[in-house]
Amino acid sequence: MERKLILAILAVSIFTACNNSSDNKEKKEDTTMKGMEHDSMQHMPTTSANIPALPVIPDGAKVFFRNLKNGASVSSPFKVEMGTEVMKVDTAGPVVAGSGHHHLIIDGADSLMAGEMVSKDSTHLHFGKGQTETELTLAPGKHKLTMQFADGLHRSYGGKLSATITVNVKQ
Ligand SMILES: [Cu+2]
């Protein structure tokens, strides 16, 4: 059983390594995330030598919804502007102190623990090109929106760099 699992992980690692040479930026981001997931499934210390530590959050840094107040009523689709103070918005990839990129979590957690990888799916949106606004299409009703800032490797900066609001999407 265990041997099979190790083989499977090895196979995935090789596959990931091959894919990393791809020029496609989207793919690169994906494989980075997969690579990290598998790394953390094994033992973090064995790979941490190659991975820079999560940068320390500078004093006064925060993220906020620029154009939406908690409890706002909106008509779908609606615009979401993501603001930062102190932190610089950068593209995904390099891990640079004092910078990172935005994520939006829809109807999920209030924040992700510092260092936790932001997953990538329909309710965890990445703005790895350094975008600071987007348009959301949501079904009518109440929805919870969480902004989560993360470093170049999509590792959450934690609750200090998150913001959560509820919006009411009109019929
Ligand atoms: Cu990301």
Short mmCIF file of N, CA and C and ligand atoms in Angstrom, two decimals:
data_model
loop_
_atom_site.label_atom_id
_atom_site.label_comp_id
_atom_site.label_asym_id
_atom_site.label_seq_id
_atom_site.Cartn_x
_atom_site.Cartn_y
_atom_site.Cartn_z
N MET A 1 0.83 -1.22 0.00
CA MET A 1 0.00 0.00 0.00
C MET A 1 0.86 1.26 0.00
N GLU A 2 1.79 1.34 0.97
CA GLU A 2 2.61 2.54 1.11
C GLU A 2 3.52 2.73 -0.09
N ARG A 3 4.05 1.60 -0.55
CA ARG A 3 4.96 1.67 -1.68
C ARG A 3 4.23 2.26 -2.90
N LYS A 4 2.99 1.82 -3.06
CA LYS A 4 2.18 2.33 -4.17
C LYS A 4 2.01 3.84 -4.07
N LEU A 5 1.76 4.31 -2.86
CA LEU A 5 1.55 5.74 -2.61
C LEU A 5 2.81 6.52 -2.95
N ILE A 6 3.94 5.99 -2.51
CA ILE A 6 5.23 6.66 -2.77
C ILE A 6 5.47 6.73 -4.28
N LEU A 7 5.18 5.63 -4.96
CA LEU A 7 5.34 5.61 -6.42
C LEU A 7 4.45 6.65 -7.07
N ALA A 8 3.24 6.74 -6.57
CA ALA A 8 2.30 7.72 -7.12
C ALA A 8 2.83 9.12 -6.92
N ILE A 9 3.36 9.41 -5.75
CA ILE A 9 3.89 10.74 -5.45
C ILE A 9 5.08 11.03 -6.35
N LEU A 10 5.94 10.01 -6.50
CA LEU A 10 7.12 10.16 -7.37
C LEU A 10 6.68 10.49 -8.80
N ALA A 11 5.70 9.73 -9.27
CA ALA A 11 5.21 9.93 -10.63
C ALA A 11 4.70 11.35 -10.80
N VAL A 12 3.96 11.82 -9.81
CA VAL A 12 3.41 13.18 -9.88
C VAL A 12 4.54 14.19 -9.85
N SER A 13 5.56 13.94 -9.01
CA SER A 13 6.69 14.87 -8.91
C SER A 13 7.40 14.99 -10.25
N ILE A 14 7.61 13.86 -10.91
CA ILE A 14 8.29 13.88 -12.20
C ILE A 14 7.44 14.63 -13.21
N PHE A 15 6.17 14.32 -13.19
CA PHE A 15 5.23 15.01 -14.09
C PHE A 15 5.27 16.51 -13.85
N THR A 16 5.28 16.90 -12.59
CA THR A 16 5.31 18.31 -12.21
C THR A 16 6.61 18.94 -12.69
N ALA A 17 7.72 18.23 -12.50
CA ALA A 17 9.02 18.76 -12.89
C ALA A 17 9.04 19.01 -14.39
N CYS A 18 8.48 18.08 -15.17
CA CYS A 18 8.46 18.24 -16.62
C CYS A 18 7.62 19.44 -17.02
N ASN A 19 6.51 19.56 -16.36
CA ASN A 19 5.59 20.64 -16.70
C ASN A 19 6.16 22.01 -16.38
N ASN A 20 7.08 22.06 -15.42
CA ASN A 20 7.62 23.35 -15.01
C ASN A 20 8.39 24.04 -16.11
N SER A 21 8.85 23.28 -17.09
CA SER A 21 9.60 23.89 -18.16
C SER A 21 8.68 24.57 -19.17
N SER A 22 7.40 24.35 -19.01
CA SER A 22 6.42 24.94 -19.93
C SER A 22 6.45 26.47 -19.84
N ASP A 23 6.21 27.10 -20.98
CA ASP A 23 6.22 28.56 -21.01
C ASP A 23 4.89 29.13 -20.57
N ASN A 24 3.89 28.31 -20.60
CA ASN A 24 2.55 28.78 -20.27
C ASN A 24 2.47 29.20 -18.81
N LYS A 25 2.16 30.47 -18.61
CA LYS A 25 2.19 31.03 -17.25
C LYS A 25 1.11 30.40 -16.36
N GLU A 26 -0.08 30.23 -16.94
CA GLU A 26 -1.18 29.66 -16.16
C GLU A 26 -0.79 28.27 -15.66
N LYS A 27 -0.24 27.50 -16.59
CA LYS A 27 0.15 26.12 -16.26
C LYS A 27 1.20 26.14 -15.16
N LYS A 28 2.12 27.07 -15.32
CA LYS A 28 3.22 27.16 -14.37
C LYS A 28 2.66 27.39 -12.96
N GLU A 29 1.68 28.26 -12.89
CA GLU A 29 1.09 28.56 -11.59
C GLU A 29 0.43 27.31 -11.02
N ASP A 30 -0.25 26.60 -11.91
CA ASP A 30 -0.93 25.38 -11.47
C ASP A 30 0.05 24.36 -10.92
N THR A 31 1.12 24.15 -11.67
CA THR A 31 2.04 23.11 -11.24
C THR A 31 2.76 23.53 -9.97
N THR A 32 2.98 24.83 -9.82
CA THR A 32 3.60 25.31 -8.59
C THR A 32 2.74 24.90 -7.41
N MET A 33 1.43 25.11 -7.59
CA MET A 33 0.52 24.80 -6.49
C MET A 33 0.50 23.31 -6.22
N LYS A 34 0.44 22.52 -7.30
CA LYS A 34 0.41 21.07 -7.11
C LYS A 34 1.68 20.61 -6.43
N GLY A 35 2.78 21.18 -6.90
CA GLY A 35 4.07 20.81 -6.32
C GLY A 35 4.07 21.06 -4.83
N MET A 36 3.53 22.24 -4.45
CA MET A 36 3.51 22.60 -3.04
C MET A 36 2.64 21.63 -2.25
N GLU A 37 1.51 21.29 -2.83
CA GLU A 37 0.60 20.40 -2.12
C GLU A 37 1.30 19.07 -1.81
N HIS A 38 1.99 18.57 -2.83
CA HIS A 38 2.65 17.28 -2.62
C HIS A 38 3.80 17.41 -1.64
N ASP A 39 4.49 18.55 -1.74
CA ASP A 39 5.59 18.77 -0.81
C ASP A 39 5.09 18.74 0.62
N SER A 40 3.96 19.41 0.84
CA SER A 40 3.47 19.48 2.21
C SER A 40 2.89 18.13 2.65
N MET A 41 2.49 17.31 1.67
CA MET A 41 2.00 15.98 2.03
C MET A 41 3.16 15.11 2.50
N GLN A 42 4.34 15.38 1.96
CA GLN A 42 5.52 14.68 2.45
C GLN A 42 5.97 15.43 3.71
N HIS A 43 7.20 15.87 3.75
CA HIS A 43 7.63 16.59 4.94
C HIS A 43 8.17 17.95 4.54
N MET A 44 7.56 18.99 5.06
CA MET A 44 7.98 20.34 4.73
C MET A 44 9.49 20.56 4.89
N PRO A 45 10.12 20.09 6.00
CA PRO A 45 11.54 20.40 6.20
C PRO A 45 12.44 19.93 5.07
N THR A 46 12.09 18.84 4.38
CA THR A 46 12.96 18.34 3.32
C THR A 46 13.00 19.28 2.13
N THR A 47 11.96 20.08 1.95
CA THR A 47 11.93 20.96 0.78
C THR A 47 12.08 22.42 1.16
N SER A 48 11.95 22.75 2.44
CA SER A 48 11.93 24.15 2.83
C SER A 48 13.23 24.86 2.48
N ALA A 49 14.31 24.10 2.31
CA ALA A 49 15.59 24.72 1.97
C ALA A 49 15.48 25.46 0.64
N ASN A 50 14.64 24.94 -0.26
CA ASN A 50 14.52 25.56 -1.59
C ASN A 50 13.43 26.62 -1.63
N ILE A 51 12.60 26.65 -0.63
CA ILE A 51 11.44 27.55 -0.66
C ILE A 51 11.65 28.68 0.34
N PRO A 52 11.59 29.93 -0.14
CA PRO A 52 11.77 31.04 0.80
C PRO A 52 10.65 31.07 1.84
N ALA A 53 10.99 31.52 3.04
CA ALA A 53 9.99 31.60 4.10
C ALA A 53 8.95 32.65 3.75
N LEU A 54 7.76 32.50 4.33
CA LEU A 54 6.70 33.50 4.14
C LEU A 54 7.20 34.83 4.71
N PRO A 55 7.21 35.89 3.88
CA PRO A 55 7.72 37.17 4.39
C PRO A 55 6.90 37.70 5.56
N VAL A 56 7.58 38.44 6.42
CA VAL A 56 6.92 39.05 7.58
C VAL A 56 6.04 40.20 7.07
N ILE A 57 4.87 40.38 7.69
CA ILE A 57 3.96 41.45 7.27
C ILE A 57 4.43 42.77 7.88
N PRO A 58 4.62 43.79 7.04
CA PRO A 58 5.06 45.08 7.59
C PRO A 58 3.96 45.71 8.46
N ASP A 59 4.38 46.57 9.38
CA ASP A 59 3.43 47.26 10.25
C ASP A 59 2.44 48.08 9.42
N GLY A 60 1.20 48.06 9.84
CA GLY A 60 0.19 48.90 9.21
C GLY A 60 -0.39 48.33 7.91
N ALA A 61 0.10 47.16 7.52
CA ALA A 61 -0.39 46.58 6.27
C ALA A 61 -1.81 46.06 6.44
N LYS A 62 -2.63 46.28 5.42
CA LYS A 62 -3.98 45.70 5.44
C LYS A 62 -4.56 45.63 4.04
N VAL A 63 -5.63 44.86 3.91
CA VAL A 63 -6.36 44.80 2.65
C VAL A 63 -7.82 45.14 2.94
N PHE A 64 -8.49 45.66 1.95
CA PHE A 64 -9.89 46.07 2.18
C PHE A 64 -10.66 46.12 0.87
N PHE A 65 -11.97 45.98 1.00
CA PHE A 65 -12.84 46.12 -0.17
C PHE A 65 -13.00 47.62 -0.42
N ARG A 66 -12.53 48.06 -1.57
CA ARG A 66 -12.49 49.49 -1.84
C ARG A 66 -13.89 50.04 -2.14
N ASN A 67 -14.70 49.27 -2.85
CA ASN A 67 -15.97 49.83 -3.34
C ASN A 67 -17.21 49.18 -2.73
N LEU A 68 -17.01 48.23 -1.82
CA LEU A 68 -18.16 47.53 -1.26
C LEU A 68 -18.14 47.60 0.26
N LYS A 69 -19.29 47.93 0.81
CA LYS A 69 -19.40 47.95 2.27
C LYS A 69 -20.03 46.64 2.72
N ASN A 70 -19.74 46.26 3.95
CA ASN A 70 -20.38 45.07 4.51
C ASN A 70 -21.90 45.23 4.45
N GLY A 71 -22.59 44.24 3.93
CA GLY A 71 -24.04 44.28 3.85
C GLY A 71 -24.58 44.98 2.60
N ALA A 72 -23.67 45.35 1.70
CA ALA A 72 -24.09 46.07 0.48
C ALA A 72 -25.04 45.23 -0.37
N SER A 73 -26.00 45.90 -1.01
CA SER A 73 -26.86 45.24 -1.99
C SER A 73 -26.30 45.51 -3.38
N VAL A 74 -26.15 44.48 -4.15
CA VAL A 74 -25.55 44.62 -5.49
C VAL A 74 -26.38 43.86 -6.51
N SER A 75 -26.25 44.27 -7.77
CA SER A 75 -26.87 43.54 -8.88
C SER A 75 -25.77 42.79 -9.60
N SER A 76 -25.99 41.50 -9.81
CA SER A 76 -24.99 40.67 -10.47
C SER A 76 -25.08 40.86 -12.00
N PRO A 77 -23.96 40.96 -12.73
CA PRO A 77 -22.58 40.96 -12.22
C PRO A 77 -22.22 42.29 -11.55
N PHE A 78 -21.30 42.23 -10.62
CA PHE A 78 -20.87 43.45 -9.93
C PHE A 78 -19.36 43.50 -9.80
N LYS A 79 -18.90 44.72 -9.67
CA LYS A 79 -17.46 44.97 -9.63
C LYS A 79 -16.95 44.86 -8.19
N VAL A 80 -15.77 44.29 -8.05
CA VAL A 80 -15.11 44.22 -6.74
C VAL A 80 -13.73 44.85 -6.89
N GLU A 81 -13.51 45.91 -6.12
CA GLU A 81 -12.20 46.57 -6.13
C GLU A 81 -11.47 46.21 -4.85
N MET A 82 -10.26 45.69 -5.02
CA MET A 82 -9.49 45.21 -3.88
C MET A 82 -8.36 46.18 -3.56
N GLY A 83 -8.40 46.72 -2.35
CA GLY A 83 -7.40 47.72 -1.96
C GLY A 83 -6.37 47.16 -0.99
N THR A 84 -5.22 47.79 -0.97
CA THR A 84 -4.18 47.42 0.00
C THR A 84 -3.62 48.68 0.63
N GLU A 85 -3.13 48.54 1.81
CA GLU A 85 -2.34 49.61 2.43
C GLU A 85 -1.01 49.00 2.80
N VAL A 86 0.04 49.72 2.49
CA VAL A 86 1.43 49.32 2.74
C VAL A 86 1.90 48.20 1.80
N MET A 87 1.12 47.13 1.67
CA MET A 87 1.53 46.02 0.81
C MET A 87 1.49 46.44 -0.66
N LYS A 88 2.45 45.94 -1.42
CA LYS A 88 2.52 46.21 -2.85
C LYS A 88 1.91 45.02 -3.58
N VAL A 89 1.12 45.32 -4.61
CA VAL A 89 0.51 44.25 -5.39
C VAL A 89 1.47 43.86 -6.52
N ASP A 90 1.76 42.58 -6.59
CA ASP A 90 2.73 42.07 -7.56
C ASP A 90 2.11 40.86 -8.27
N THR A 91 2.80 40.34 -9.27
CA THR A 91 2.34 39.13 -9.94
C THR A 91 2.76 37.92 -9.10
N ALA A 92 2.09 36.79 -9.34
CA ALA A 92 2.47 35.56 -8.66
C ALA A 92 3.84 35.14 -9.19
N GLY A 93 4.56 34.40 -8.37
CA GLY A 93 5.87 33.91 -8.78
C GLY A 93 6.92 34.24 -7.74
N PRO A 94 7.54 35.42 -7.88
CA PRO A 94 8.59 35.74 -6.91
C PRO A 94 8.03 35.98 -5.51
N VAL A 95 8.80 35.59 -4.51
CA VAL A 95 8.42 35.87 -3.12
C VAL A 95 9.21 37.10 -2.70
N VAL A 96 8.51 38.22 -2.60
CA VAL A 96 9.15 39.49 -2.25
C VAL A 96 8.49 40.05 -1.00
N ALA A 97 9.32 40.41 -0.03
CA ALA A 97 8.79 40.97 1.22
C ALA A 97 7.95 42.20 0.92
N GLY A 98 6.84 42.34 1.63
CA GLY A 98 5.99 43.52 1.46
C GLY A 98 5.14 43.49 0.21
N SER A 99 5.08 42.34 -0.46
CA SER A 99 4.23 42.28 -1.66
C SER A 99 3.54 40.92 -1.78
N GLY A 100 2.62 40.85 -2.73
CA GLY A 100 1.86 39.62 -2.94
C GLY A 100 0.72 39.90 -3.89
N HIS A 101 -0.22 38.98 -3.95
CA HIS A 101 -1.37 39.20 -4.83
C HIS A 101 -2.68 38.85 -4.13
N HIS A 102 -3.75 39.37 -4.72
CA HIS A 102 -5.07 39.22 -4.12
C HIS A 102 -5.70 37.86 -4.44
N HIS A 103 -6.59 37.44 -3.55
CA HIS A 103 -7.45 36.27 -3.78
C HIS A 103 -8.83 36.62 -3.26
N LEU A 104 -9.82 36.06 -3.89
CA LEU A 104 -11.19 36.20 -3.40
C LEU A 104 -11.73 34.82 -3.09
N ILE A 105 -12.25 34.67 -1.88
CA ILE A 105 -12.87 33.40 -1.48
C ILE A 105 -14.36 33.67 -1.37
N ILE A 106 -15.13 32.90 -2.10
CA ILE A 106 -16.57 33.12 -2.13
C ILE A 106 -17.27 32.10 -1.26
N ASP A 107 -18.03 32.58 -0.30
CA ASP A 107 -18.79 31.73 0.62
C ASP A 107 -17.90 30.68 1.28
N GLY A 108 -16.74 31.11 1.72
CA GLY A 108 -15.81 30.19 2.38
C GLY A 108 -15.36 30.73 3.71
N ALA A 109 -14.10 30.47 4.03
CA ALA A 109 -13.54 30.86 5.32
C ALA A 109 -13.34 32.38 5.40
N ASP A 110 -13.26 32.89 6.65
CA ASP A 110 -13.00 34.32 6.86
C ASP A 110 -11.56 34.68 6.51
N SER A 111 -10.68 33.71 6.65
CA SER A 111 -9.28 33.91 6.27
C SER A 111 -8.62 32.54 6.26
N LEU A 112 -7.47 32.47 5.63
CA LEU A 112 -6.70 31.23 5.65
C LEU A 112 -5.49 31.44 6.55
N MET A 113 -5.13 30.43 7.28
CA MET A 113 -3.99 30.53 8.19
C MET A 113 -2.73 30.96 7.45
N ALA A 114 -1.89 31.73 8.12
CA ALA A 114 -0.65 32.19 7.51
C ALA A 114 0.16 30.98 7.04
N GLY A 115 0.59 31.04 5.80
CA GLY A 115 1.40 29.96 5.24
C GLY A 115 0.59 28.93 4.49
N GLU A 116 -0.73 28.94 4.71
CA GLU A 116 -1.59 27.97 4.02
C GLU A 116 -1.73 28.35 2.55
N MET A 117 -1.61 27.37 1.69
CA MET A 117 -1.73 27.59 0.25
C MET A 117 -3.19 27.89 -0.11
N VAL A 118 -3.40 28.94 -0.89
CA VAL A 118 -4.77 29.23 -1.35
C VAL A 118 -5.09 28.24 -2.47
N SER A 119 -6.13 27.45 -2.29
CA SER A 119 -6.46 26.50 -3.35
C SER A 119 -6.99 27.26 -4.55
N LYS A 120 -7.10 26.57 -5.66
CA LYS A 120 -7.51 27.22 -6.90
C LYS A 120 -8.73 26.49 -7.44
N ASP A 121 -9.89 27.08 -7.27
CA ASP A 121 -11.12 26.48 -7.80
C ASP A 121 -12.15 27.60 -8.00
N SER A 122 -13.38 27.23 -8.26
CA SER A 122 -14.38 28.23 -8.61
C SER A 122 -14.72 29.17 -7.46
N THR A 123 -14.39 28.80 -6.23
CA THR A 123 -14.68 29.68 -5.10
C THR A 123 -13.41 30.27 -4.48
N HIS A 124 -12.27 29.97 -5.05
CA HIS A 124 -10.99 30.54 -4.61
C HIS A 124 -10.32 31.15 -5.84
N LEU A 125 -10.53 32.46 -6.02
CA LEU A 125 -10.03 33.11 -7.23
C LEU A 125 -8.68 33.76 -6.96
N HIS A 126 -7.75 33.53 -7.88
CA HIS A 126 -6.40 34.10 -7.78
C HIS A 126 -6.27 35.27 -8.73
N PHE A 127 -5.60 36.30 -8.29
CA PHE A 127 -5.33 37.45 -9.15
C PHE A 127 -3.82 37.60 -9.30
N GLY A 128 -3.26 36.52 -9.85
CA GLY A 128 -1.80 36.39 -9.96
C GLY A 128 -1.16 37.25 -11.02
N LYS A 129 -1.96 38.00 -11.74
CA LYS A 129 -1.38 38.95 -12.70
C LYS A 129 -1.27 40.32 -12.06
N GLY A 130 -1.61 40.38 -10.79
CA GLY A 130 -1.53 41.65 -10.08
C GLY A 130 -2.78 42.50 -10.22
N GLN A 131 -3.89 41.88 -10.62
CA GLN A 131 -5.14 42.63 -10.75
C GLN A 131 -5.63 43.13 -9.39
N THR A 132 -6.27 44.30 -9.42
CA THR A 132 -6.81 44.85 -8.18
C THR A 132 -8.33 45.02 -8.27
N GLU A 133 -8.91 44.56 -9.37
CA GLU A 133 -10.38 44.55 -9.44
C GLU A 133 -10.85 43.42 -10.34
N THR A 134 -12.11 43.05 -10.13
CA THR A 134 -12.69 41.98 -10.94
C THR A 134 -14.20 42.18 -10.98
N GLU A 135 -14.86 41.35 -11.78
CA GLU A 135 -16.31 41.39 -11.84
C GLU A 135 -16.81 40.01 -11.43
N LEU A 136 -17.75 39.98 -10.50
CA LEU A 136 -18.27 38.69 -10.03
C LEU A 136 -19.71 38.50 -10.48
N THR A 137 -20.01 37.28 -10.84
CA THR A 137 -21.39 36.91 -11.17
C THR A 137 -21.83 35.89 -10.12
N LEU A 138 -22.79 36.30 -9.31
CA LEU A 138 -23.25 35.41 -8.24
C LEU A 138 -24.77 35.30 -8.25
N ALA A 139 -25.25 34.18 -7.80
CA ALA A 139 -26.70 33.95 -7.72
C ALA A 139 -27.32 34.90 -6.70
N PRO A 140 -28.60 35.25 -6.87
CA PRO A 140 -29.27 36.12 -5.91
C PRO A 140 -29.19 35.54 -4.50
N GLY A 141 -29.13 36.43 -3.53
CA GLY A 141 -29.07 36.01 -2.13
C GLY A 141 -27.82 36.55 -1.45
N LYS A 142 -27.62 36.10 -0.22
CA LYS A 142 -26.48 36.57 0.57
C LYS A 142 -25.23 35.76 0.23
N HIS A 143 -24.14 36.47 0.07
CA HIS A 143 -22.86 35.79 -0.17
C HIS A 143 -21.78 36.42 0.68
N LYS A 144 -20.90 35.58 1.14
CA LYS A 144 -19.75 36.04 1.92
C LYS A 144 -18.54 36.15 0.99
N LEU A 145 -17.92 37.30 1.02
CA LEU A 145 -16.72 37.51 0.19
C LEU A 145 -15.53 37.76 1.10
N THR A 146 -14.48 37.00 0.89
CA THR A 146 -13.26 37.19 1.67
C THR A 146 -12.10 37.51 0.73
N MET A 147 -11.43 38.60 1.05
CA MET A 147 -10.19 38.92 0.36
C MET A 147 -9.07 38.30 1.17
N GLN A 148 -8.19 37.59 0.49
CA GLN A 148 -7.03 37.02 1.19
C GLN A 148 -5.78 37.33 0.40
N PHE A 149 -4.92 38.10 0.99
CA PHE A 149 -3.65 38.44 0.33
C PHE A 149 -2.66 37.30 0.59
N ALA A 150 -1.85 36.98 -0.42
CA ALA A 150 -0.89 35.88 -0.29
C ALA A 150 0.40 36.24 -1.02
N ASP A 151 1.46 35.54 -0.71
CA ASP A 151 2.75 35.84 -1.33
C ASP A 151 2.83 35.25 -2.75
N GLY A 152 3.98 35.37 -3.37
CA GLY A 152 4.15 34.92 -4.76
C GLY A 152 3.90 33.44 -4.97
N LEU A 153 3.99 32.67 -3.89
CA LEU A 153 3.74 31.23 -3.99
C LEU A 153 2.33 30.88 -3.52
N HIS A 154 1.45 31.90 -3.49
CA HIS A 154 0.03 31.70 -3.12
C HIS A 154 -0.13 31.28 -1.67
N ARG A 155 0.87 31.59 -0.83
CA ARG A 155 0.76 31.24 0.59
C ARG A 155 0.12 32.41 1.32
N SER A 156 -0.97 32.11 1.98
CA SER A 156 -1.74 33.13 2.69
C SER A 156 -0.88 33.88 3.69
N TYR A 157 -1.11 35.19 3.78
CA TYR A 157 -0.48 36.00 4.82
C TYR A 157 -1.30 35.94 6.11
N GLY A 158 -2.38 35.21 6.10
CA GLY A 158 -3.17 35.02 7.31
C GLY A 158 -4.25 36.09 7.50
N GLY A 159 -4.88 36.01 8.67
CA GLY A 159 -6.01 36.88 8.98
C GLY A 159 -5.69 38.36 8.96
N LYS A 160 -4.43 38.71 9.22
CA LYS A 160 -4.03 40.12 9.24
C LYS A 160 -4.18 40.76 7.86
N LEU A 161 -4.02 39.97 6.83
CA LEU A 161 -4.17 40.51 5.47
C LEU A 161 -5.36 39.86 4.79
N SER A 162 -6.49 39.87 5.52
CA SER A 162 -7.73 39.40 4.92
C SER A 162 -8.83 40.38 5.31
N ALA A 163 -9.90 40.32 4.57
CA ALA A 163 -11.07 41.16 4.86
C ALA A 163 -12.30 40.38 4.41
N THR A 164 -13.35 40.41 5.22
CA THR A 164 -14.55 39.67 4.87
C THR A 164 -15.78 40.57 4.95
N ILE A 165 -16.61 40.48 3.94
CA ILE A 165 -17.89 41.19 3.95
C ILE A 165 -18.99 40.24 3.46
N THR A 166 -20.22 40.63 3.72
CA THR A 166 -21.36 39.92 3.16
C THR A 166 -22.04 40.87 2.18
N VAL A 167 -22.39 40.36 1.02
CA VAL A 167 -23.16 41.19 0.09
C VAL A 167 -24.50 40.50 -0.19
N ASN A 168 -25.46 41.31 -0.52
CA ASN A 168 -26.77 40.79 -0.83
C ASN A 168 -27.02 41.00 -2.33
N VAL A 169 -27.01 39.89 -3.07
CA VAL A 169 -27.19 39.99 -4.52
C VAL A 169 -28.69 40.03 -4.82
N LYS A 170 -29.09 41.12 -5.47
CA LYS A 170 -30.52 41.32 -5.75
C LYS A 170 -31.00 40.35 -6.83
N GLN A 171 -32.28 40.09 -6.80
CA GLN A 171 -32.92 39.24 -7.81
C GLN A 171 -32.80 39.85 -9.20
CU CU B 1 -2.60 33.02 -5.85
#
